[in-house]
XYZ file of C-alpha atoms in Angstrom:
585
model
C 100.109 -137.049 -53.982
C 101.469 -134.379 -56.170
C 99.237 -131.364 -56.693
C 97.505 -130.924 -60.047
C 99.364 -128.382 -62.256
C 97.892 -129.116 -65.605
C 94.468 -129.378 -67.241
C 93.416 -131.182 -70.469
C 92.575 -128.730 -73.272
C 89.443 -129.784 -75.268
C 89.614 -128.997 -79.046
C 86.160 -127.511 -79.417
C 86.137 -127.996 -83.167
C 86.009 -131.763 -82.490
C 82.792 -131.532 -80.531
C 79.408 -131.806 -81.981
C 76.869 -130.004 -79.838
C 74.063 -130.973 -82.297
C 74.609 -134.594 -82.064
C 71.125 -136.414 -81.343
C 71.619 -140.110 -81.069
C 72.731 -143.313 -82.629
C 70.301 -144.985 -85.057
C 70.090 -148.798 -84.912
C 71.097 -150.281 -88.263
C 70.072 -153.772 -89.270
C 72.704 -153.997 -91.933
C 74.479 -157.277 -91.723
C 78.138 -157.445 -90.837
C 80.261 -160.039 -92.745
C 81.797 -162.418 -90.127
C 84.505 -164.906 -90.734
C 85.492 -167.711 -88.299
C 89.009 -169.203 -87.825
C 88.962 -172.406 -85.753
C 92.228 -172.787 -83.694
C 94.202 -176.003 -83.534
C 94.765 -175.462 -79.820
C 92.645 -173.569 -77.265
C 93.705 -170.103 -75.991
C 93.963 -170.950 -72.135
C 92.276 -168.462 -69.943
C 94.354 -168.467 -66.781
C 91.927 -168.528 -63.791
C 92.709 -166.484 -60.718
C 93.604 -168.611 -57.668
C 92.218 -168.300 -54.054
C 95.230 -166.266 -53.202
C 94.524 -163.748 -55.900
C 91.364 -162.463 -54.473
C 91.532 -158.680 -54.673
C 89.895 -156.336 -57.027
C 93.364 -155.351 -58.361
C 94.166 -158.946 -59.246
C 90.880 -158.979 -61.221
C 91.690 -155.788 -62.892
C 95.318 -156.809 -63.815
C 94.876 -160.352 -64.806
C 91.192 -161.354 -64.821
C 90.262 -158.599 -67.475
C 93.375 -159.080 -69.559
C 93.124 -158.816 -73.390
C 94.661 -162.010 -74.785
C 94.594 -160.671 -78.325
C 97.395 -158.292 -79.566
C 97.274 -156.037 -82.626
C 100.542 -155.302 -84.623
C 100.543 -151.408 -84.922
C 103.210 -151.566 -87.430
C 101.412 -153.957 -89.740
C 97.828 -153.434 -90.434
C 95.332 -156.413 -89.891
C 97.959 -158.525 -88.179
C 97.046 -160.085 -84.831
C 98.923 -162.301 -82.308
C 98.001 -164.361 -79.347
C 99.535 -167.192 -77.123
C 97.848 -170.544 -77.063
C 97.677 -173.284 -74.289
C 100.733 -175.018 -75.713
C 102.934 -171.859 -75.212
C 103.002 -171.067 -78.872
C 102.979 -167.405 -80.119
C 100.716 -167.470 -83.080
C 100.297 -164.727 -85.771
C 97.557 -164.226 -88.416
C 97.810 -161.623 -91.049
C 94.500 -160.926 -92.968
C 94.676 -159.743 -96.666
C 91.565 -161.372 -98.109
C 88.573 -162.197 -95.853
C 87.340 -165.075 -98.000
C 90.733 -166.864 -97.908
C 91.886 -166.896 -94.309
C 94.758 -169.136 -93.411
C 95.566 -170.661 -90.185
C 97.727 -168.667 -87.492
C 101.386 -169.326 -87.892
C 103.707 -170.165 -84.979
C 106.455 -167.516 -84.574
C 107.783 -168.512 -81.285
C 107.326 -171.182 -78.497
C 107.806 -170.726 -74.775
C 110.649 -172.926 -73.710
C 109.404 -173.363 -70.003
C 106.235 -174.835 -68.602
C 104.625 -171.816 -66.806
C 101.821 -173.930 -65.359
C 104.266 -175.220 -62.684
C 104.497 -171.779 -61.154
C 102.559 -171.165 -58.068
C 101.431 -167.559 -58.763
C 101.261 -167.858 -62.469
C 99.412 -165.205 -64.439
C 98.510 -165.013 -68.140
C 101.346 -164.904 -70.734
C 101.609 -161.333 -72.121
C 103.109 -159.862 -75.280
C 104.287 -156.242 -76.328
C 105.372 -155.473 -79.722
C 108.373 -153.135 -79.127
C 109.085 -151.932 -82.585
C 108.729 -153.139 -86.227
C 111.466 -155.728 -85.696
C 111.301 -156.338 -81.887
C 108.880 -157.924 -79.257
C 108.856 -158.513 -75.595
C 107.244 -161.603 -74.066
C 106.262 -162.670 -70.608
C 105.521 -166.442 -69.912
C 103.312 -165.465 -66.947
C 105.803 -167.265 -64.544
C 108.369 -164.423 -64.168
C 110.538 -164.850 -67.217
C 111.136 -161.776 -69.499
C 112.210 -162.445 -73.067
C 113.143 -159.994 -75.824
C 112.976 -161.236 -79.361
C 114.072 -160.150 -82.672
C 111.214 -160.712 -85.008
C 112.469 -159.369 -88.321
C 110.013 -157.480 -90.502
C 106.729 -159.196 -89.402
C 104.506 -157.957 -92.124
C 106.571 -158.545 -95.376
C 104.887 -161.877 -96.080
C 107.936 -163.940 -95.329
C 107.792 -166.448 -92.532
C 110.550 -166.478 -90.086
C 110.889 -167.610 -86.324
C 111.611 -164.999 -83.763
C 115.019 -164.960 -82.307
C 115.427 -164.569 -78.521
C 118.381 -162.351 -77.728
C 117.660 -161.569 -74.128
C 116.030 -163.665 -71.260
C 115.872 -163.128 -67.535
C 113.937 -164.796 -64.796
C 112.725 -162.028 -62.579
C 111.572 -164.389 -59.805
C 108.021 -163.259 -59.671
C 105.205 -163.414 -62.099
C 104.329 -160.254 -63.904
C 102.327 -158.836 -66.851
C 103.756 -156.703 -69.622
C 102.220 -153.320 -69.827
C 104.254 -151.593 -72.502
C 107.704 -151.553 -74.298
C 109.458 -149.267 -76.700
C 112.741 -149.273 -78.614
C 115.215 -146.559 -79.589
C 118.725 -146.040 -80.773
C 121.026 -143.409 -79.423
C 124.739 -142.922 -80.357
C 124.841 -146.522 -81.841
C 123.485 -148.103 -78.732
C 120.093 -149.965 -79.170
C 117.922 -149.705 -76.005
C 114.569 -151.253 -75.106
C 112.342 -149.963 -72.375
C 109.975 -152.378 -70.713
C 107.301 -151.835 -68.240
C 106.198 -154.685 -66.058
C 103.296 -154.934 -63.548
C 103.153 -156.986 -60.424
C 100.840 -157.389 -57.396
C 102.796 -158.289 -54.409
C 102.075 -159.191 -50.836
C 103.152 -156.521 -48.535
C 103.619 -157.770 -45.016
C 103.814 -154.208 -43.450
C 100.399 -153.372 -44.946
C 97.922 -153.537 -41.942
C 95.088 -151.781 -43.709
C 93.179 -152.833 -46.864
C 93.951 -155.966 -48.804
C 97.528 -156.408 -47.709
C 98.712 -156.210 -51.424
C 100.599 -153.412 -53.246
C 100.813 -152.646 -57.020
C 104.369 -152.456 -58.367
C 105.526 -151.057 -61.718
C 109.031 -152.048 -62.836
C 110.670 -150.029 -65.586
C 113.626 -151.808 -67.051
C 116.081 -150.439 -69.557
C 117.937 -153.207 -71.613
C 120.746 -152.261 -74.030
C 123.355 -153.883 -76.122
C 127.075 -153.622 -75.184
C 129.812 -154.881 -77.158
C 133.588 -154.470 -77.252
C 135.798 -154.680 -80.421
C 135.498 -157.954 -82.130
C 132.697 -159.182 -79.692
C 129.125 -160.006 -80.538
C 126.583 -157.418 -79.241
C 125.108 -158.660 -75.980
C 121.796 -157.254 -74.346
C 121.972 -156.534 -70.654
C 119.906 -154.659 -68.120
C 121.264 -151.161 -67.687
C 118.827 -149.791 -65.284
C 115.881 -150.728 -63.116
C 113.277 -148.381 -61.562
C 110.376 -149.390 -59.268
C 107.234 -147.498 -58.669
C 104.702 -148.600 -55.994
C 100.977 -147.743 -55.595
C 97.676 -149.147 -54.314
C 95.692 -149.688 -57.554
C 96.318 -151.093 -60.899
C 96.960 -148.302 -63.265
C 94.394 -147.716 -66.024
C 97.303 -146.501 -68.275
C 100.995 -146.860 -68.174
C 103.501 -146.293 -70.887
C 107.132 -145.177 -71.452
C 108.121 -142.318 -73.722
C 109.386 -143.265 -77.113
C 113.069 -142.461 -76.157
C 112.748 -143.503 -72.504
C 113.005 -140.011 -71.161
C 109.794 -140.351 -68.924
C 106.879 -142.335 -67.921
C 103.005 -141.668 -67.873
C 100.670 -143.297 -65.515
C 96.927 -142.834 -65.013
C 95.595 -144.355 -61.826
C 92.930 -143.921 -59.157
C 95.644 -143.644 -56.497
C 99.066 -142.085 -56.928
C 102.346 -143.936 -57.729
C 105.765 -142.973 -56.626
C 109.292 -144.231 -57.342
C 110.830 -146.383 -54.438
C 113.859 -148.112 -55.868
C 116.568 -147.489 -58.568
C 118.798 -150.454 -59.291
C 117.782 -152.107 -55.906
C 118.600 -148.974 -53.768
C 115.930 -147.045 -52.069
C 115.026 -143.641 -53.491
C 116.027 -140.827 -51.382
C 113.485 -138.163 -52.073
C 114.052 -134.889 -50.155
C 111.356 -134.011 -47.478
C 109.153 -131.166 -48.785
C 110.008 -127.937 -47.131
C 107.258 -126.725 -44.974
C 105.667 -123.528 -46.141
C 106.329 -120.503 -43.935
C 103.272 -118.592 -43.479
C 103.792 -115.101 -41.998
C 101.115 -114.431 -39.591
C 100.319 -110.742 -39.482
C 97.280 -108.962 -37.838
C 94.670 -107.787 -40.225
C 94.993 -104.033 -41.232
C 91.357 -103.649 -41.490
C 87.956 -105.353 -40.763
C 84.823 -105.164 -42.787
C 81.285 -106.339 -42.748
C 78.347 -105.840 -45.065
C 74.572 -105.766 -45.475
C 72.518 -105.978 -48.584
C 72.671 -102.168 -48.832
C 76.180 -101.025 -47.546
C 79.794 -102.088 -46.540
C 81.346 -100.921 -43.280
C 85.202 -100.982 -43.078
C 87.174 -100.440 -39.777
C 90.851 -99.315 -40.570
C 93.651 -99.320 -37.890
C 95.246 -95.822 -37.887
C 98.548 -94.653 -36.264
C 97.629 -93.260 -32.820
C 97.014 -89.451 -32.793
C 96.175 -89.128 -36.563
C 94.054 -86.159 -37.553
C 91.532 -85.986 -40.311
C 93.878 -83.435 -42.102
C 96.417 -86.269 -42.453
C 94.016 -88.732 -43.946
C 94.271 -89.234 -47.721
C 91.137 -90.592 -49.302
C 89.799 -90.824 -52.797
C 86.863 -92.920 -54.031
C 85.254 -93.385 -57.319
C 82.627 -95.975 -58.291
C 85.206 -98.680 -58.880
C 88.477 -97.502 -57.200
C 89.400 -96.565 -53.602
C 92.622 -95.298 -52.058
C 92.942 -94.808 -48.197
C 95.959 -93.941 -46.378
C 97.877 -91.512 -44.023
C 100.232 -88.783 -45.174
C 103.772 -90.038 -45.030
C 102.722 -93.800 -45.030
C 102.102 -96.373 -47.769
C 98.456 -96.657 -48.680
C 96.299 -98.769 -46.212
C 93.550 -99.580 -48.830
C 94.170 -99.200 -52.555
C 92.630 -100.907 -55.638
C 89.536 -101.973 -57.380
C 86.354 -102.496 -55.381
C 84.645 -105.875 -55.733
C 81.537 -104.225 -57.123
C 80.552 -100.535 -57.790
C 79.820 -98.068 -54.893
C 77.995 -94.722 -54.743
C 80.726 -92.157 -53.864
C 78.094 -89.462 -53.050
C 76.521 -91.712 -50.230
C 79.801 -92.858 -48.842
C 81.539 -91.231 -45.839
C 84.250 -91.827 -43.278
C 84.879 -90.757 -39.617
C 87.831 -91.061 -37.190
C 87.050 -92.761 -33.869
C 89.040 -92.356 -30.661
C 92.094 -91.092 -32.626
C 93.225 -94.585 -33.582
C 90.616 -96.102 -35.986
C 88.811 -94.971 -38.963
C 85.237 -96.177 -39.899
C 84.279 -95.999 -43.535
C 80.873 -96.613 -44.950
C 80.462 -97.470 -48.570
C 76.957 -97.386 -50.078
C 76.513 -100.224 -52.698
C 75.290 -99.137 -55.982
C 73.212 -102.239 -56.403
C 71.468 -103.609 -53.302
C 71.253 -107.395 -52.732
C 74.473 -109.013 -54.033
C 77.003 -109.834 -51.380
C 80.763 -109.060 -51.905
C 83.207 -111.922 -51.413
C 86.058 -109.483 -50.844
C 86.364 -105.635 -50.477
C 89.404 -104.683 -52.712
C 90.247 -107.253 -55.458
C 93.197 -109.285 -54.581
C 93.756 -107.720 -51.078
C 94.280 -110.247 -48.419
C 95.222 -107.861 -45.630
C 91.742 -107.477 -44.325
C 89.371 -109.781 -42.361
C 85.682 -110.246 -43.047
C 83.434 -110.199 -39.773
C 80.100 -111.703 -40.099
C 77.053 -110.264 -38.333
C 75.035 -112.319 -36.004
C 72.048 -112.063 -38.387
C 74.067 -113.276 -41.373
C 75.438 -116.171 -39.221
C 71.988 -117.210 -38.220
C 70.719 -117.077 -41.889
C 73.544 -119.221 -43.194
C 73.063 -121.787 -40.334
C 69.448 -121.928 -41.233
C 70.063 -122.626 -44.838
C 72.703 -125.490 -44.137
C 70.670 -127.117 -41.428
C 69.644 -129.982 -43.748
C 73.235 -131.018 -44.190
C 73.465 -132.093 -40.456
C 69.866 -132.785 -39.597
C 68.700 -136.262 -38.629
C 65.591 -135.580 -40.506
C 65.482 -137.221 -43.923
C 64.181 -134.028 -45.396
C 65.837 -131.415 -43.342
C 65.432 -129.064 -46.298
C 63.145 -126.144 -45.451
C 61.471 -126.600 -48.730
C 59.197 -129.314 -47.527
C 57.304 -129.620 -50.722
C 60.530 -130.779 -52.527
C 61.545 -134.346 -51.998
C 65.109 -134.981 -50.888
C 67.611 -136.368 -53.418
C 67.725 -140.220 -53.407
C 71.004 -141.583 -54.605
C 69.482 -144.924 -55.360
C 67.456 -143.305 -58.134
C 70.597 -142.360 -59.992
C 71.486 -144.450 -63.056
C 74.878 -146.243 -63.367
C 75.857 -143.925 -66.162
C 75.473 -140.889 -63.778
C 78.244 -142.328 -61.451
C 81.858 -141.327 -61.649
C 84.946 -142.731 -59.998
C 86.547 -141.050 -57.100
C 88.171 -137.701 -57.420
C 91.495 -139.070 -56.715
C 92.191 -140.334 -60.143
C 95.105 -138.607 -61.841
C 97.162 -138.720 -64.974
C 100.919 -138.113 -64.182
C 103.989 -137.573 -66.278
C 107.246 -138.642 -64.438
C 110.591 -137.284 -65.523
C 112.976 -140.085 -66.253
C 116.022 -138.297 -64.673
C 114.602 -136.730 -61.473
C 111.769 -139.389 -61.047
C 109.494 -136.630 -59.947
C 106.102 -135.801 -61.332
C 106.512 -133.065 -63.775
C 102.816 -132.634 -64.884
C 99.767 -133.908 -63.077
C 96.093 -133.766 -64.394
C 93.356 -134.368 -61.899
C 90.999 -136.649 -63.887
C 88.071 -136.143 -61.587
C 84.951 -137.237 -63.325
C 86.847 -137.970 -66.565
C 86.393 -141.730 -66.360
C 88.970 -143.849 -68.106
C 87.494 -146.011 -71.072
C 90.254 -147.672 -73.114
C 93.804 -147.449 -74.447
C 94.553 -147.701 -78.198
C 97.563 -147.574 -80.431
C 96.936 -145.062 -83.061
C 100.500 -144.134 -84.356
C 103.237 -146.783 -83.534
C 105.870 -144.006 -83.291
C 104.024 -142.229 -80.553
C 102.770 -143.270 -77.100
C 99.580 -145.199 -76.912
C 96.385 -142.921 -76.685
C 93.947 -143.097 -73.852
C 90.158 -142.383 -74.118
C 88.409 -140.613 -71.315
C 84.861 -139.682 -70.751
C 84.058 -135.999 -70.879
C 80.384 -135.186 -69.867
C 78.567 -137.704 -72.205
C 81.205 -137.854 -74.981
C 84.284 -139.948 -75.075
C 87.477 -137.936 -76.016
C 90.692 -139.597 -77.330
C 93.957 -137.994 -76.142
C 97.346 -138.429 -77.669
C 100.364 -137.909 -75.368
C 103.033 -135.560 -76.702
C 105.778 -135.585 -74.139
C 107.988 -133.409 -76.489
C 105.404 -130.632 -76.074
C 105.276 -129.724 -72.302
C 102.771 -126.891 -73.099
C 100.457 -129.369 -74.665
C 101.342 -132.690 -73.347
C 98.074 -134.339 -74.068
C 96.348 -133.408 -77.399
C 92.691 -133.972 -78.007
C 92.548 -135.747 -81.402
C 89.232 -137.444 -81.789
C 85.625 -137.460 -80.305
C 83.180 -140.280 -80.100
C 79.817 -138.755 -79.484
C 77.783 -139.972 -76.485
C 79.997 -142.865 -76.076
C 80.660 -142.129 -72.530
C 77.048 -142.221 -71.589
C 76.304 -145.351 -73.886
C 79.163 -147.439 -72.521
C 78.099 -146.785 -68.804
C 74.897 -148.448 -69.539
C 76.473 -151.718 -70.688
C 76.604 -153.792 -67.489
C 78.269 -156.649 -69.038
C 80.958 -154.652 -70.859
C 84.471 -156.218 -70.943
C 86.495 -154.434 -73.590
C 86.276 -151.298 -75.619
C 88.363 -149.979 -78.467
C 88.584 -147.966 -81.757
C 90.552 -148.117 -85.028
C 93.471 -145.723 -85.913
C 91.316 -143.718 -88.278
C 88.506 -143.122 -85.506
C 85.788 -144.241 -88.063
C 83.986 -146.086 -85.264
C 84.162 -147.164 -81.616
C 83.215 -150.701 -80.406
C 82.360 -152.356 -77.138
C 82.053 -156.025 -76.384
C 80.321 -158.006 -73.583
C 81.841 -160.979 -71.720
C 79.860 -163.343 -73.964
C 78.866 -163.205 -77.650
C 77.806 -159.645 -78.368
C 79.767 -156.560 -79.828
C 78.325 -153.126 -80.483
C 79.632 -150.794 -83.080
C 79.082 -147.106 -82.945
C 79.871 -145.364 -86.223
C 80.774 -141.747 -86.765
C 77.968 -139.571 -88.372
C 77.977 -139.990 -92.142
C 76.005 -138.420 -94.962
C 72.683 -140.229 -95.741
C 71.895 -141.284 -99.165
C 68.124 -140.499 -98.943
C 66.275 -137.491 -97.841
C 65.388 -137.547 -94.161
C 63.481 -135.131 -92.091
C 63.291 -134.704 -88.413
C 59.561 -134.437 -87.793
C 59.884 -132.863 -84.355
C 62.065 -129.991 -85.496
C 60.826 -129.906 -89.141
C 64.321 -129.953 -90.692
C 66.147 -132.052 -93.036
C 68.775 -134.584 -91.525
C 72.047 -134.491 -93.357
C 74.046 -137.025 -91.238
C 73.185 -140.113 -89.353
C 75.325 -142.001 -86.789
C 74.592 -145.710 -87.041
C 74.845 -148.304 -84.210
C 75.210 -151.992 -85.060
C 75.015 -155.116 -83.064
C 76.910 -158.365 -83.808
C 76.279 -161.673 -82.160
C 78.814 -164.429 -82.526
C 78.043 -168.044 -82.978
C 79.848 -169.095 -79.896
C 79.068 -169.600 -76.169
C 82.721 -169.224 -75.022
C 83.831 -166.034 -73.025
C 85.493 -163.344 -75.184
C 89.153 -163.232 -74.427
C 90.545 -160.685 -76.753
C 89.152 -157.622 -78.745
C 90.959 -155.356 -81.171
C 89.883 -153.060 -84.147
C 91.529 -152.074 -87.365
C 90.280 -149.579 -89.892
C 88.488 -152.240 -91.695
C 88.013 -155.177 -89.335
C 87.149 -156.141 -85.773
C 88.874 -159.152 -84.241
C 87.317 -161.132 -81.439
C 89.169 -164.088 -79.799
C 87.543 -166.797 -77.669
C 89.277 -169.802 -76.260
C 88.539 -171.918 -79.644
C 87.964 -169.372 -82.236
C 89.024 -166.107 -83.801
C 86.229 -164.066 -85.326
C 86.803 -161.476 -87.950
C 84.154 -158.886 -88.624
C 84.371 -156.830 -91.725
C 83.183 -153.443 -90.343
C 84.485 -151.174 -93.204
C 85.439 -151.503 -96.866
C 88.180 -149.737 -98.572
């Protein structure tokens, strides 16, 4: 795994340290229902798809797709293989979803079939997977101009194995139209003897048009790149111009093949560590520091060069570079310090600490040429303090009156994923990680498209809040920009045991969570109150209140899709599409 070389920079101006809590609002949310002509088929996992990664990739798939180029336009695929589109302009006059494309093959015959998936590549293009291994690129025309037209397939390929579409993007360079498509597969790995026996594969495909004079443009695969890992990525997206790739996952990914050939990555050069004997040894007590310095044999005290102030020290021999020089770790008392030559080959220096008690972690700031020697008393004291870590006694802590920590008493919202989680940017040319962020306790929450011309945003938990990050691959110094904050959402969402999806609109006016069945929770940003409110405990007037609302659907079917726009929340079940009017213009 590549070492972390970048850290996320939080914009403090977007944080609210005075946020108190959400207030439950009983205001009703207008809800509209569109009954579907044919059911949305939830593809059930088979007995062979038994791993946690199968569940993450296909069992928790969001069947509803929001068109980021045209507001309040959603799409989904029904059990008849039809791609249906619904654009909402007036909530009280909802029409039926319109068919824009139909799958030509019957994916149900495929043995390892997964759910059909859709990715809107640009304002006029889309990528479609039938769930059985066929990738289709379609020219859609302007989808939101009110005219009805069928999508035109211009590229189709049977990849041989079922996959799910993660992301796609489109760009034009020097007259050549290219589309970057990212596929996800979970494959059986015969060589894997540990774990589940499966590996997660990401295939990055570049499709471009090529045409000679007088010939019609034809789209062909120009390049294939394959990455392998052990876990399904939380986030994976291609840069707008196909110059790189970003992946957030619990375990690292690495490129393994390009155009079918194994990637030959050079072996890392071993670091050469020059082993040298320490120039000096030192030890300390709460009162003083004793230093033993090696000296050239036969040196006399007249040849010793020594100067000491409260913060600086210089010790050397005439005609040689200084043996000790620099700023002391903490102030010393020059008047109470002294040195003496022992046996003509070593010098013993005693420094009196100006402040008794604090222990020094080093003698001279940044000087690594010495070695610290711990006294027997100090070693015994440290051993006693750390006994409880290796003790068989439940409460090995010497403070017997304090009960030991019981991990079973921790709440679910106090837990974090393992420290191996990382966010990695891969360079498209070298295929090597260029910037790596160790996510650590920054739990992944959701992905959302805010600006269709940019990469999708990812939302991470920071302490109790949820912070939204916009990737900026064109800015290496600030590659992930903090653009919005949802107060306390990191803590709130962790307490929802049945949570299935989470999202937010492009204007960040609210965040929303939904459970597997029926209920959706809406958490609004703080807004001014119309009446005068006082906080009784603090005796001050409350200027803003953050509202929480709960919507309960009139359905007992599992929620299969969940998307948000600035005004509406869309919830898809197998037989209905519910539209919640969250905001007014």
